[in-house]
């Protein structure tokens, strides 16, 4: 589930989704990733904790710099690398989720 969260977050950033008023924040991306990957597994309390935690997320520029191991790289180059990573990692995660579904191993309880 954590991997799915990360992939959806990176895909959202790669797709250019952002808060127009605060384009360097990744709250919009994190909220989308949470809604798709984790929210259904969390009870009310964890959902509220997550909503508060998005205010502690790094800026998009800091995240991209961290992904580039501290090097200063143009945002477009970083986004292209993210896109390349996603094109390879997403099919693997999809296969894992398909296997979980086939084996009826997807846990549906809420934490």
Coordinates of C-alpha atoms in Angstrom, one line a residue:
X1 CA 0.0 0.0 0.0
X2 CA 2.9 2.3 0.8
X3 CA 4.4 1.7 -2.6
X4 CA 1.1 2.4 -4.3
X5 CA 0.9 5.7 -2.3
X6 CA 4.4 6.7 -3.5
X7 CA 3.6 5.8 -7.1
X8 CA 0.3 7.7 -7.2
X9 CA 2.1 10.7 -5.5
X10 CA 4.9 10.7 -8.1
X11 CA 2.4 10.1 -11.0
X12 CA 0.4 13.1 -9.8
X13 CA 3.5 15.3 -9.7
X14 CA 4.6 14.0 -13.1
X15 CA 1.2 14.8 -14.5
X16 CA 1.6 18.4 -13.4
X17 CA -1.3 18.4 -10.9
X18 CA -0.8 21.2 -8.3
X19 CA -2.4 23.9 -6.2
X20 CA -2.4 26.9 -8.5
X21 CA -2.1 29.3 -5.5
X22 CA 0.8 27.3 -4.0
X23 CA 2.5 25.5 -6.9
X24 CA 5.6 24.4 -4.8
X25 CA 3.4 22.5 -2.3
X26 CA 2.6 18.8 -2.8
X27 CA -0.5 18.7 -0.6
X28 CA -2.8 18.2 -3.6
X29 CA -0.6 15.3 -4.8
X30 CA -0.4 13.7 -1.4
X31 CA -4.1 14.0 -0.8
X32 CA -4.9 12.3 -4.2
X33 CA -2.4 9.5 -3.4
X34 CA -4.0 9.0 0.0
X35 CA -7.5 8.9 -1.3
X36 CA -6.6 6.3 -3.9
X37 CA -4.2 4.1 -1.9
X38 CA -4.7 4.3 1.8
X39 CA -7.8 6.1 3.0
X40 CA -10.1 3.1 2.7
X41 CA -7.9 1.2 5.1
X42 CA -7.9 3.9 7.8
X43 CA -10.4 4.6 10.4
X44 CA -11.5 8.1 11.3
X45 CA -8.6 8.9 13.6
X46 CA -5.9 7.9 11.1
X47 CA -7.6 9.8 8.4
X48 CA -7.6 13.0 10.5
X49 CA -4.0 12.5 11.4
X50 CA -3.1 12.2 7.8
X51 CA -5.0 15.4 6.9
X52 CA -2.8 17.2 9.5
X53 CA 0.4 15.6 8.4
X54 CA 0.2 17.0 4.9
X55 CA 1.3 20.3 6.3
X56 CA 4.7 18.8 7.2
X57 CA 5.4 17.6 3.7
X58 CA 8.5 19.0 1.9
X59 CA 8.2 21.5 -0.9
X60 CA 8.1 20.0 -4.4
X61 CA 11.4 21.6 -5.2
X62 CA 13.0 20.0 -2.1
X63 CA 11.5 16.6 -2.9
X64 CA 12.8 16.7 -6.5
X65 CA 16.2 17.8 -5.2
X66 CA 16.2 14.9 -2.8
X67 CA 15.3 12.5 -5.6
X68 CA 18.3 13.9 -7.6
X69 CA 20.5 13.1 -4.6
X70 CA 21.0 16.8 -3.8
X71 CA 22.1 17.9 -7.3
X72 CA 20.6 21.0 -8.9
X73 CA 18.6 19.7 -11.9
X74 CA 15.9 21.4 -13.9
X75 CA 12.4 20.4 -12.8
X76 CA 11.6 19.1 -16.3
X77 CA 14.6 16.7 -16.2
X78 CA 13.5 15.4 -12.8
X79 CA 9.9 15.0 -14.0
X80 CA 11.1 13.0 -17.0
X81 CA 13.1 10.7 -14.7
X82 CA 10.1 10.2 -12.5
X83 CA 8.0 9.4 -15.7
X84 CA 10.6 6.8 -16.7
X85 CA 10.6 5.2 -13.2
X86 CA 6.8 5.1 -13.2
X87 CA 6.7 3.4 -16.6
X88 CA 8.8 0.5 -15.2
X89 CA 7.5 0.3 -11.6
X90 CA 3.7 0.7 -12.2
X91 CA 3.3 -2.6 -14.1
X92 CA 5.2 -4.5 -11.3
X93 CA 2.9 -3.0 -8.6
X94 CA -0.1 -3.7 -10.8
X95 CA 1.0 -7.4 -11.0
X96 CA 1.4 -7.6 -7.2
X97 CA -2.1 -6.2 -6.6
X98 CA -3.5 -8.6 -9.2
X99 CA -1.9 -11.5 -7.5
X100 CA -3.3 -10.3 -4.1
X101 CA -6.8 -10.1 -5.7
X102 CA -6.5 -13.6 -7.3
X103 CA -5.4 -15.1 -4.0
X104 CA -8.0 -13.2 -2.1
X105 CA -5.2 -11.9 0.1
X106 CA -6.1 -8.2 0.1
X107 CA -6.9 -7.3 3.7
X108 CA -9.8 -4.9 4.0
X109 CA -9.8 -4.1 7.7
X110 CA -9.3 -0.6 9.0
X111 CA -6.5 0.4 11.3

